[in-house]
Amino acid sequence: MQFGGVIALDNVTLAAKKGEILAIIGPNGAGKTVLLNCISGFYRPQRGRIYLDGQRIETKPAPERAKLGLGRTFQNIELYTGLTTVQNLMAARQLFMKSNVLLDAIYFGPANKEEVAHRRVVEDIIDFLEIEPIRDVVVGALPYGLRKRVELGRALALEPKVLLLDEPMAGMNWEEKEDLCRFILDVHEGQGAVYPDFPTLRDGVDTIVLVEHDMGVVMDLADRVAVLDFGHLIAEGTPEEIKVNPRVLSAYLGEEVVA
Amino acid sequence: MKYGGANAAVCADVDTYTIPHLLLNNLSKHPNKVAVRKKDRGIWQEYTWREIYTRVRYLALGFIALGLQKGDKVTFIGDNDPELEEGIIAVQSCGGITAGAYPDSLPHELKYITEHSESRFAIAADQEQVDKFVRLKEELPLLEKVIYWDAKGLAHYASPFLMSYEQLMQLGKEYEQRYPTAFEERIATTEPDDVCALFYTSGTTAGRPKGAVLTHRSLIKFGEGTVHKCEITPGHNLVSFVSSAFIGAAFVITIPWLLTGATVNYPEEVETINRDMREIGPEVVSSVPRNWENMAAMAEMRIMDAGFLKRLCYRLFMRVGFKRAGLSYKGKKPNILWRLLFYLAEIALFHPLKDKLGLSRARVVTTGSAQMSPDTFRFWRALGLSLRQIYAGTEAGYISGHEGNDIKDDTVGTLVPGVEARVAEDGELLVRSESMFQGYYKAEQESASAIERGWFHTGDAVDIRTDDGHLVYLDRVKHLAKLNTGETFAPGYIEGRLRHSPYIKDAVVLGHGRDFVSALIAIRYDNVGRWAEKNHISYTTYTNLSQKDEVAELISKEIERVNQGLPAAVKIKRYVLLHKELDPDEAELTRTQKLRRPLVEKRYESILDSIYNGRDEVSVEATVTYQDGRQVVTKTAIKIRNCDERAR
């Protein structure tokens, strides 16, 4: 992936395995967000391939990829700020709505049924993320931490098989981070009988890819960590291995200059 | 006791009943009537008496299958939910004894109650509460199982120590196959004089909380008092928002609910109460003074933010309201002109305001548990609400309350039928009644000193008026303070008046054994913050805001207002704006928001010394305890201020 003269991602080969939380870390400008954008279809890489479940997706537009099971959140929160929490979540469910414009307009028969079914899913998500008090609050009026939570809710509404989270904890205080960590783990594990009708929450999201700066969070959450630096993949391994990897340390701390 | 003609919902032989009997009574009388409403997934879900009975039955059978014996204790902790109430009644149906902990209890507080009550089982709401027990497991050898009702986040906790409500009910169903009448047989063994609950008192007296022992009879008598004083009927809607760990939940909500068959409504979340209240439109609302004070302060603040016309309307019509309240105290009928004005005020101001607060259908609202300032009391009366004081205590049972139109803003009403009361020589109120507690659990000495020859020493300084039979609550006997000049005063009373200000959240009034009266004041952060923004005063944190001179000026006006109503000798002379709010997490307040005076006095000793030594500033170090138990030390200088000389 290249922007003009800048090579943002160069020869990065990386696989997120089924059932794992993969964290991508790296200094600022390492290409972490570019990588997520390529995967989710926000950018189209000039070269290289992206597979989801063995299927090539790099040429598919973003909505197609969402349908195939890719859900994501953004570093700088991309919600409809003029809509309420419920409306934002319902908007994501649009992806699955089948009825036609005419029936929708008069809100009759199948359109009504469909709306109710999707609203059930949305209410499950609201219950799961404990955002009942802000159900009808316009998102633009919410504090940052809650908006992040709504955004996670929207990604879940897409029923993703793979969840991409771009700096979910950025700008949060300690307590908000702890809450969000719990939500991410709970999403990953699945809640079984608590949400019998919504497969994503019932069975969990198998694979989560997480871009994060807070090393404490990464070490707690991730099964595996990949480290990017200037568009190159410089290390990959368990959190314990990464902590002591000399290449990672030098990328973060700078190399010692020998006089 | 009678419950008003056609609405008579309670059997004549209620004296022979236990709490499970009351449930059975509702089942036979109106199985398909809505007993409980709970907002879930944004929709009000309704449950009939039959459904509640069925769930209680299987939960109880499950407990029996687990080996719960008569007299076994069960600790519960969690936010109010129908499931919690079902669990409590199930345990009591088995002859078990419940002991409640407040949902925000820290692990060591929860451990104390579970340990002291020797609980074999625990009922917990969700992951948050279950985690506390899991952490305490090794320290609580007697605790066999924790049963939870909200399984979110717990799917992967596989442990024989934990069990969900569904699993317990399944166990109950299997047990029923073998012993189909076990539930009924167990209920038949319960007697009115069996102990059914321990209520741990918040312990304003310092030291460890004590477990007050209550029987079925005392709780039912307690609830009867509420039904009588608040005229609750089967058609009424009640709202559950007082924690079940507090006896208030039992005697103002649960028992009246079981006695009358009314409907209890559960808000979706603690944070959505305000909105849910509007949707419920309850006829009877019971809350603590702090809550009424908060709501009044919020309403007044909103008005201050409104435009000129609205403010003018508010001021004019509130006067009309006060006039109406004043007339009703005196038992006078207003003339035609005033009646017209009341009508106008009702449509222009009172109804919309009450509607916003979810009180538009409220017939009777009550306050209890702590003292309420007459100012707040008058505010709500002015809106046309029949606000009534309840005077009751975990140990004392129901003592007195306002009734019908016999309401006075400076009293706590007349005695509940069946309660005997007298005032001892030192001014302390002694009571004797059936709703009284039996003593403190595992504390014979304390029980003996609290109950002497059947009379409970309330520790409250109360005056029983001879002309109208009303009780006037002064303060705790030991809190009545005496200045070096010999003047006595009631700090609690002054604090209540201060708290009525929209800018003051908490106040501690001091002066016992000193030369003059002083006050520690915690400002109300949101309201003062908004006031500061409006007046272009910049601030960063609570501490910073509290030490602004402009804020001090604002507060000193509020103090002057209170000082005007006080005798010259006990007016507040010096005060401090505290650098932090008083916090139950730091044990400065109890979980029911009552002040722990000795602890606060000790903690702020250096400030007190500076006040009385005439200094102008004092440096304080405060240890702040976060909800998770971490402690951080902050250091700051706070100013000591003098009240305006002109005020005195």
Short mmCIF file of C-alpha atoms in Angstrom, two decimals, chain B residues 203-206 210 426-428 457-462 473-482 489-492 512 595-598 601:
data_model
loop_
_atom_site.label_atom_id
_atom_site.label_comp_id
_atom_site.label_asym_id
_atom_site.label_seq_id
_atom_site.Cartn_x
_atom_site.Cartn_y
_atom_site.Cartn_z
CA GLY B 203 -24.18 1.98 61.85
CA THR B 204 -24.27 5.77 62.22
CA THR B 205 -23.17 4.90 65.73
CA ALA B 206 -19.73 4.10 64.30
CA LYS B 210 -25.39 -4.59 63.68
CA ASP B 426 -33.42 13.00 79.08
CA GLY B 427 -35.73 13.63 76.12
CA GLU B 428 -35.21 10.21 74.51
CA HIS B 457 -34.58 3.15 73.32
CA THR B 458 -34.66 4.99 70.02
CA GLY B 459 -31.81 7.36 70.83
CA ASP B 460 -33.89 10.11 69.23
CA ALA B 461 -34.78 13.33 70.97
CA VAL B 462 -38.50 13.69 70.29
CA TYR B 473 -38.24 15.08 65.87
CA LEU B 474 -35.36 17.14 67.19
CA ASP B 475 -32.19 15.13 66.61
CA ARG B 476 -30.34 12.14 67.93
CA VAL B 477 -30.11 12.59 71.70
CA LYS B 478 -26.35 12.36 71.60
CA HIS B 479 -26.15 14.82 68.74
CA LEU B 480 -27.90 17.59 70.60
CA ALA B 481 -24.99 19.90 71.02
CA LYS B 482 -24.16 22.42 73.69
CA PHE B 489 -28.84 23.41 69.39
CA ALA B 490 -29.69 20.57 67.00
CA PRO B 491 -26.98 20.29 64.30
CA GLY B 492 -29.08 17.92 62.19
CA HIS B 512 -20.41 21.07 70.81
CA LEU B 595 -23.82 11.53 58.04
CA ARG B 596 -21.31 9.61 60.17
CA ARG B 597 -20.62 12.48 62.49
CA PRO B 598 -17.88 11.15 64.79
CA GLU B 601 -15.26 15.18 63.02
#
